[in-house]
Short mmCIF file of C-alpha atoms and ligand atoms in Angstrom, two decimals:
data_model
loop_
_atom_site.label_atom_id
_atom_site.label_comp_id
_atom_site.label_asym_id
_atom_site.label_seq_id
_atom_site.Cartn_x
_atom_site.Cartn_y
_atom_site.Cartn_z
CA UNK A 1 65.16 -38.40 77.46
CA UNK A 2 63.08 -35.90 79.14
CA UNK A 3 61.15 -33.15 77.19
CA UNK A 4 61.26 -30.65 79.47
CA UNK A 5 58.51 -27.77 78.95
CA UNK A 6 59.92 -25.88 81.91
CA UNK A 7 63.06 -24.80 80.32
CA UNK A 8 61.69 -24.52 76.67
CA UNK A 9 58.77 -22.02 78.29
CA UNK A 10 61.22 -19.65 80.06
CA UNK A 11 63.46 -20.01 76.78
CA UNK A 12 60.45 -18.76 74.64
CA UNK A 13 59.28 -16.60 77.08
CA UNK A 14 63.21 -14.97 76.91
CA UNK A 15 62.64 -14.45 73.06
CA UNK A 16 59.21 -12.64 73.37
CA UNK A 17 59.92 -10.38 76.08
CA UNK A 18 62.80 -9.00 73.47
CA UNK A 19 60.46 -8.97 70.44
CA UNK A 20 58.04 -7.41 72.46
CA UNK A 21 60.63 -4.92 73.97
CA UNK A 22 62.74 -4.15 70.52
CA UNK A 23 59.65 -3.37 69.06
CA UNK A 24 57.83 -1.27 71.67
CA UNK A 25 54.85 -3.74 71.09
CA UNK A 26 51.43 -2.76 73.09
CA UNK A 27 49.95 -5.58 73.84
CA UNK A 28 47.00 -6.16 76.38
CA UNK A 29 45.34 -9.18 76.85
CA UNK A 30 42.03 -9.78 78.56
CA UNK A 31 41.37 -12.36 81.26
CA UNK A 32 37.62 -13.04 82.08
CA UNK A 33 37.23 -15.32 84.87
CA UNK A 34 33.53 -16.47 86.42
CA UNK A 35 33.19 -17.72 89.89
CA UNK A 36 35.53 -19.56 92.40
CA UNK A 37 36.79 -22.22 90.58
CA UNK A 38 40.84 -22.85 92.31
CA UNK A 39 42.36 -24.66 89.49
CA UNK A 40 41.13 -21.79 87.61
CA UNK A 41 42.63 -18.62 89.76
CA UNK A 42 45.88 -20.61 89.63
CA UNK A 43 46.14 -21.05 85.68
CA UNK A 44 45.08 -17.65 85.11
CA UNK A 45 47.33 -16.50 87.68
CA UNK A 46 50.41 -18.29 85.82
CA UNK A 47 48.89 -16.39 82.61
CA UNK A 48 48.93 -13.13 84.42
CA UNK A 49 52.89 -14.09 85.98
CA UNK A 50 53.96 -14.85 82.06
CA UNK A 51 52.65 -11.93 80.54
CA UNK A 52 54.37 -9.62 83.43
CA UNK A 53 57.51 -11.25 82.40
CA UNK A 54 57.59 -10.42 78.73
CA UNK A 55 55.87 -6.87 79.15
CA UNK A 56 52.27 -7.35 78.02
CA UNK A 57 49.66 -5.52 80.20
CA UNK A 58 46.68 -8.11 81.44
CA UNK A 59 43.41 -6.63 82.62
CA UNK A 60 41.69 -8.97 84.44
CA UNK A 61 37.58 -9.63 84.92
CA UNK A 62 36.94 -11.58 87.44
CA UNK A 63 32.79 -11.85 87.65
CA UNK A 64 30.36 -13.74 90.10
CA UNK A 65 29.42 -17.16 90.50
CA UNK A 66 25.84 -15.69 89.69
CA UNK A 67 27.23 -14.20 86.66
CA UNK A 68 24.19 -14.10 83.90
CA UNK A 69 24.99 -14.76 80.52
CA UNK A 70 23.42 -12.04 79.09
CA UNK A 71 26.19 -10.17 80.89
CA UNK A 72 29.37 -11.72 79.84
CA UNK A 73 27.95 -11.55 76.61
CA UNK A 74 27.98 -7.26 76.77
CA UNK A 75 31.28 -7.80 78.45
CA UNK A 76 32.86 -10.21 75.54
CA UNK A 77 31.07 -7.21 72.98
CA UNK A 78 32.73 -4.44 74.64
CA UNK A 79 36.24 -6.28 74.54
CA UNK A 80 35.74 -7.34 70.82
CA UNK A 81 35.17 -3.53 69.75
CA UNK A 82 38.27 -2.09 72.25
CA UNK A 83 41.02 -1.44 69.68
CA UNK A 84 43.56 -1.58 73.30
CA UNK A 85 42.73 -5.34 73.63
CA UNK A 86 44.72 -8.14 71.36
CA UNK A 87 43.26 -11.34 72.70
CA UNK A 88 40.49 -12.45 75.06
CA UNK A 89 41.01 -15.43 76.93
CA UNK A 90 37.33 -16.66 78.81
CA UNK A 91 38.15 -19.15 81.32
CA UNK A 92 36.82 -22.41 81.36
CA UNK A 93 35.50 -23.54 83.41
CA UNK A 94 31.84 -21.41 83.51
CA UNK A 95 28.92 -22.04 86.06
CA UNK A 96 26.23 -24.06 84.68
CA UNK A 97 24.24 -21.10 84.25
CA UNK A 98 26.72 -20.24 81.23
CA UNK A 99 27.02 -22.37 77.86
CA UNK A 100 31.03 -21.75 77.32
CA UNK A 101 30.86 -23.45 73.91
CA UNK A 102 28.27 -20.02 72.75
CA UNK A 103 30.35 -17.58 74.92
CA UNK A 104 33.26 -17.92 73.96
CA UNK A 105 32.76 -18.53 70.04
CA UNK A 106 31.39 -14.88 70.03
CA UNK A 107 34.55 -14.14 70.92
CA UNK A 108 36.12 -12.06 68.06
CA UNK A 109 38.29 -14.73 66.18
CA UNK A 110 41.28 -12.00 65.75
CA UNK A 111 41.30 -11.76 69.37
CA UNK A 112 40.98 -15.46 70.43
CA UNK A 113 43.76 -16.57 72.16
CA UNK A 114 42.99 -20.11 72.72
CA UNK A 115 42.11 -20.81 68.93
CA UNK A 116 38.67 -22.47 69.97
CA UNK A 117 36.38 -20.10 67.59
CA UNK A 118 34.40 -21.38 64.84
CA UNK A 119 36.12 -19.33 62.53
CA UNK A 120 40.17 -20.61 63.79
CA UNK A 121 38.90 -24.43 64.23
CA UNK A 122 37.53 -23.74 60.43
CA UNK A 123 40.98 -23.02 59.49
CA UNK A 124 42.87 -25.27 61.48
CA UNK A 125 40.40 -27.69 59.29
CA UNK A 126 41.25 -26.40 56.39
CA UNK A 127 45.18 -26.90 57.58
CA UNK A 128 45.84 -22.91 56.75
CA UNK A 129 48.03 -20.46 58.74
CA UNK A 130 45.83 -19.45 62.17
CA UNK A 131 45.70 -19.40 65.75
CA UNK A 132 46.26 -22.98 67.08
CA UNK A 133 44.73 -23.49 70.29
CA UNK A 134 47.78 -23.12 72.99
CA UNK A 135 48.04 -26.97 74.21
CA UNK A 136 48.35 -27.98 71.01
CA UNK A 137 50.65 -25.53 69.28
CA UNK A 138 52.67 -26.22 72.67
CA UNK A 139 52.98 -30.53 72.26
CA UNK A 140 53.96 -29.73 68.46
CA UNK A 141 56.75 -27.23 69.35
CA UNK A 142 57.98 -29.50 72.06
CA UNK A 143 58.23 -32.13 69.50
CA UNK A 144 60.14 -29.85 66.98
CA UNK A 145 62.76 -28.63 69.68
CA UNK A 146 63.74 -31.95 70.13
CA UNK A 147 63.69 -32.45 66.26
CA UNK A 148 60.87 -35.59 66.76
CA UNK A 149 59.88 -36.53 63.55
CA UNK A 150 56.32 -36.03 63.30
CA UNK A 151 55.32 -36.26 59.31
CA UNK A 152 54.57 -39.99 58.41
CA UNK A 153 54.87 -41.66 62.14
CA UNK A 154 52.11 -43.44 63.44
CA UNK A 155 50.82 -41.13 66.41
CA UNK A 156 48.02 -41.82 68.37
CA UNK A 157 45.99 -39.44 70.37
CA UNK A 158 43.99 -40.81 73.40
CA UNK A 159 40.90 -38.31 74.03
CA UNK A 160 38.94 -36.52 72.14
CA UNK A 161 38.32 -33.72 73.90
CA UNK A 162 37.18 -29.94 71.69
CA UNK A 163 40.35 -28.34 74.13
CA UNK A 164 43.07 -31.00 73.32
CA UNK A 165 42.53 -34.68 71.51
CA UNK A 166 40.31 -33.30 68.93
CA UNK A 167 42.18 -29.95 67.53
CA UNK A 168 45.34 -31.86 67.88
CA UNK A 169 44.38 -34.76 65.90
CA UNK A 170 43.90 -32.32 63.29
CA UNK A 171 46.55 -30.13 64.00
CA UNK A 172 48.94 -33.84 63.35
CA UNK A 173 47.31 -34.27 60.38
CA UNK A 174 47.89 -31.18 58.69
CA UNK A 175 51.84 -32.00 60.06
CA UNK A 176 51.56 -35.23 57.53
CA UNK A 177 51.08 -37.88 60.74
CA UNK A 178 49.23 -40.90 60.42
CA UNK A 179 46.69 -40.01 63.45
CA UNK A 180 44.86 -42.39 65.36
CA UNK A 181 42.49 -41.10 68.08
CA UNK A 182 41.18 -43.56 70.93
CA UNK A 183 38.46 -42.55 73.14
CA UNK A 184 36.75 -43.89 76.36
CA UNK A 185 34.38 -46.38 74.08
CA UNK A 186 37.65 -47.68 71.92
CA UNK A 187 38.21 -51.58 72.41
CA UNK A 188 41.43 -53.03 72.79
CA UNK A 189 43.48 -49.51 73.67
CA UNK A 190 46.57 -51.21 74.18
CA UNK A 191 46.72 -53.14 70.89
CA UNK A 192 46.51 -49.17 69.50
CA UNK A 193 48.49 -47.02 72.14
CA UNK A 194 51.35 -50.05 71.57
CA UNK A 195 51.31 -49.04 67.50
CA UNK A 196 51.80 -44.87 68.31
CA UNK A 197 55.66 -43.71 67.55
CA UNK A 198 54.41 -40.80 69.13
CA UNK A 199 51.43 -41.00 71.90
CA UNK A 200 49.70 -38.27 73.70
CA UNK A 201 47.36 -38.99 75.87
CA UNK A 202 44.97 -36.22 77.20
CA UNK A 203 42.30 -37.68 79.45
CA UNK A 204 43.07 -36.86 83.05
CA UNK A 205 42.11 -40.42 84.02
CA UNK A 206 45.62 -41.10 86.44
CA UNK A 207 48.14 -43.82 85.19
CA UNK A 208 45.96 -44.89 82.66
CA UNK A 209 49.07 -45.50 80.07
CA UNK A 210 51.20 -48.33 81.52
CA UNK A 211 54.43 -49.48 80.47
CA UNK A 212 52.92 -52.49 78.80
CA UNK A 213 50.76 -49.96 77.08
CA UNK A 214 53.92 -48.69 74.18
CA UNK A 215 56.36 -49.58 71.93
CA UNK A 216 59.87 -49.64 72.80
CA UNK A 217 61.18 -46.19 71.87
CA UNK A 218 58.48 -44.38 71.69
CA UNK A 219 57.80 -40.47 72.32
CA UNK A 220 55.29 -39.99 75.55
CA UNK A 221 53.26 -36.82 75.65
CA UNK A 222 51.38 -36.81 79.16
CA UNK A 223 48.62 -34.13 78.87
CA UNK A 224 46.18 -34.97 81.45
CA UNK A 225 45.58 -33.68 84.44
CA UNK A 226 44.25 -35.08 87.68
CA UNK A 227 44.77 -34.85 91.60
CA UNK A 228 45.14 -37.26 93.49
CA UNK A 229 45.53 -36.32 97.66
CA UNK A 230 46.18 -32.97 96.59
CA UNK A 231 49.39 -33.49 94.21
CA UNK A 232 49.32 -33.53 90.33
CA UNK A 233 48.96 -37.15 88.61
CA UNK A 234 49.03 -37.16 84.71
CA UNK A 235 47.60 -39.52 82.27
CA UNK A 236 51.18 -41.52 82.26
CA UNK A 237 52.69 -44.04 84.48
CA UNK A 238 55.53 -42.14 84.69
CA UNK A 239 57.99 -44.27 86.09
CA UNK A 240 57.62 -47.52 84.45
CA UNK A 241 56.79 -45.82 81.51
CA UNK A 242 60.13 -43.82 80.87
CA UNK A 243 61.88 -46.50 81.10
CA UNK A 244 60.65 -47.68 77.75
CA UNK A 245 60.16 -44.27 76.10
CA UNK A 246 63.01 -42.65 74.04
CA UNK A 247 61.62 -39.37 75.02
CA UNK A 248 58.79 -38.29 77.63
CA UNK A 249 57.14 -35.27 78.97
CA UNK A 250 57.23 -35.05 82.73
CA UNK A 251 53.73 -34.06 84.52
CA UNK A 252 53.88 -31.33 85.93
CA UNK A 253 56.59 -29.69 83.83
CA UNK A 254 56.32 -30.82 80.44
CA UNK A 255 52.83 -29.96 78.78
CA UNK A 256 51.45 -27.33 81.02
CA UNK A 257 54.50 -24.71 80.72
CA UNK A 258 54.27 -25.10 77.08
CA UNK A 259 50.62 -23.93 77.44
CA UNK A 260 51.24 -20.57 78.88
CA UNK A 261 54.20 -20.27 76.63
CA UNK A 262 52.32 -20.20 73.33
CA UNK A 263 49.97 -17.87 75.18
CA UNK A 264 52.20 -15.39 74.38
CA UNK A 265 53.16 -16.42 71.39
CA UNK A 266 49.52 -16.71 70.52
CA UNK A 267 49.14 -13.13 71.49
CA UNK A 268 52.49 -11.96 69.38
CA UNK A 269 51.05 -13.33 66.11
CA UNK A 270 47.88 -11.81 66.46
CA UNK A 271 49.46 -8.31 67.56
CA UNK A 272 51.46 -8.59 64.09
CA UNK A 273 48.75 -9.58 61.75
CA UNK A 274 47.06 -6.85 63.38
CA UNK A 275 50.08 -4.56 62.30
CA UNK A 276 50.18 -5.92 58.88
CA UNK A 277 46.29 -6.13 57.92
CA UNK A 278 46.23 -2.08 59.18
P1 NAP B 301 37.75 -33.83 78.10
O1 NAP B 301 37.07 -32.93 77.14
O2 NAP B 301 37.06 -34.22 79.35
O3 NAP B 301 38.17 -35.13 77.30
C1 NAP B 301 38.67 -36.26 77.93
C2 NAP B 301 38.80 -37.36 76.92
O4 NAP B 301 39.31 -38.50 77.56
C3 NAP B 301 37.45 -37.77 76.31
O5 NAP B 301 37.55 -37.83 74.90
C4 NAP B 301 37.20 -39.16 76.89
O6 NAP B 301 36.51 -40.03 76.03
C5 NAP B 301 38.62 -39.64 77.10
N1 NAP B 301 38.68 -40.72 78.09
C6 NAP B 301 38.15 -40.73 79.34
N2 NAP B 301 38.40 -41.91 79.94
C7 NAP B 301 39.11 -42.66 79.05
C8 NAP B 301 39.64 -43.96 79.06
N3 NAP B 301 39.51 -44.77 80.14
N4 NAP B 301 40.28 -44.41 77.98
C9 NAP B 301 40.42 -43.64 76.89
N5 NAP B 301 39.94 -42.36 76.80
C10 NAP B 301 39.29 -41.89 77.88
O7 NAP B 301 39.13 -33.20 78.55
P2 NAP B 301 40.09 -32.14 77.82
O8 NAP B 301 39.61 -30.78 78.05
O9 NAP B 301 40.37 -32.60 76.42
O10 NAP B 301 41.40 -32.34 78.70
C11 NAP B 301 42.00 -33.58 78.84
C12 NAP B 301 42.99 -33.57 79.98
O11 NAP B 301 44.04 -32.68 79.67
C13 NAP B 301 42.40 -33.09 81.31
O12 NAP B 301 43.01 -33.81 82.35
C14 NAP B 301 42.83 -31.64 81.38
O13 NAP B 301 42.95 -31.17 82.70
C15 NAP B 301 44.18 -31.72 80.72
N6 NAP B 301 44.64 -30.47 80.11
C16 NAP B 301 45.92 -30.13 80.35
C17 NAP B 301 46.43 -28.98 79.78
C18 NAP B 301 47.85 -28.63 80.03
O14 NAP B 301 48.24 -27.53 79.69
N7 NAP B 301 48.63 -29.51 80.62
C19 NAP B 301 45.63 -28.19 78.97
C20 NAP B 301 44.32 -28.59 78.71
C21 NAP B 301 43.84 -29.74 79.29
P3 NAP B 301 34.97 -39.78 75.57
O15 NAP B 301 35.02 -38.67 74.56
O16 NAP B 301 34.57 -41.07 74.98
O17 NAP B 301 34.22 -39.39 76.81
#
């Protein structure tokens, strides 16, 4: 069975635009892009199309390739202390001139969007209520709107990346899985991706989970992204593969709609605590 992220997103996204309108929510979001990088204009373009849907304002700052530091810094400042702005997104990825780990930790953790400040990753630790970063609060609702079983299954996580494989291997734990996380320097992957009830990969290294590669039945969460003569090639085999799976995202069309979705939904929770803490 396919878990299919387009539908779920413009289901959510349905939901939100009528919180959002039933409650005259104002909710602006800021967008800070540096340089030229494509991939980038198009994901924060599909940011900017979402947030048009369900009514909240975007202002977008798109700097130069030259961009100092010391300047995005002011900028990030100046958006933390703006009472207009809920959340700050900072693109990644920055020109080398940039350290994106420092920039965008100073980013006020009430206003950060993609959950990747010290102060949400402390709490996502900690397994308390907080801003998950986007990809994974997207693979865990996917999971529970198809009523997957997550708490005691064997899942295994392949990556261990700060934006996906390593939040979400926490983010599974706190959800009572047994987690398993494989890595580029892991021997034997297959004897460990074959164990996973559920397994998400999240490399962007193309086709590198094969059908020999799972157990029969399995869920399939294809995260990665790569190109390959300019068309979209996940982590997954996906044809051999879903032949085996019980359930399996498609790429593109699974993961990366749930993404933007819990953008929003990101950006509703922290409008509401907002409400509620005065
Ligand atoms: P990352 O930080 O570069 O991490 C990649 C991970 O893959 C690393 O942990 C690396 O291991 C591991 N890896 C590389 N080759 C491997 C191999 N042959 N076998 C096993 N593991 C291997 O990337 P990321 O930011 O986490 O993103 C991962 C992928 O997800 C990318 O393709 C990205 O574009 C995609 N992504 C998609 C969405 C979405 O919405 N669909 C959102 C975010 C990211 P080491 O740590 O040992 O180097």
């Amino acid at each position: 069975m396919i878990l299919d992220g387009k539908t779920l997103k413009q289901k959510i996204l349905d939901e939100n635009k009528k919180i959002i309108n039933d409650n005259n929510y104002k909710i602006k979001l800021a967008i800070i892009l540096v340089g030229n990088n494509e991939a980038s204009k198009i994901y924060i373009r599909n940011k900017e199309l979402a947030c048009n849907y369900v009514g909240i304002e975007v202002d977008k700052y798109l700097l130069d390739e030259e961009t100092k530091e010391e300047y995005l810094i002011e900028l990030i400042n100046k958006l933390n202390s703006d009472n207009k702005i809920t959340g700050i997104i900072l693109q990644s990825p920055v020109p080398s001139q940039i350290d994106f780990n420092k920039c965008s930790g100073l980013i006020n953790a009430k206003k950060d969007v993609d959950g990747f400040t010290k102060e949400n990753i402390y709490n996502l630790y900690l397994g308390v209520d907080t801003i998950l970063p986007c990809t994974v609060k997207g693979i865990i609702k996917l999971l529970e709107e198809y009523k997957i079983k997550i708490s005691g299954e064997n899942v295994v996580i392949v990556g261990r990346g700060n934006i996906v494989g390593h939040p979400l291997s926490l983010a599974m734990l706190n959800k009572d899985a047994t987690v398993t996380i494989a890595h580029s320097k892991t021997n034997n992957l297959k004897d460990i991706t074959k164990k996973a009830d559920i397994l998400i990969s999240a490399t962007g290294i193309p086709h590198l989970i094969k059908e020999d590669m799972i157990k029969e039945n399995a869920t399939i969460i294809d995260v990665g992204v790569a190109k390959i003569d300019g068309k979209i090639v996940g982590d997954v085999d996906f044809l051999n593969v879903s032949k085996k799976a019980k359930y399996i995202t498609p790429n593109p069309g699974g993961v990366g709609p749930m993404t933007v979705a819990m953008i929003i939904d990101n950006l509703i929770f922290m409008y509401e605590r907002g409400i509620k803490n005065g």
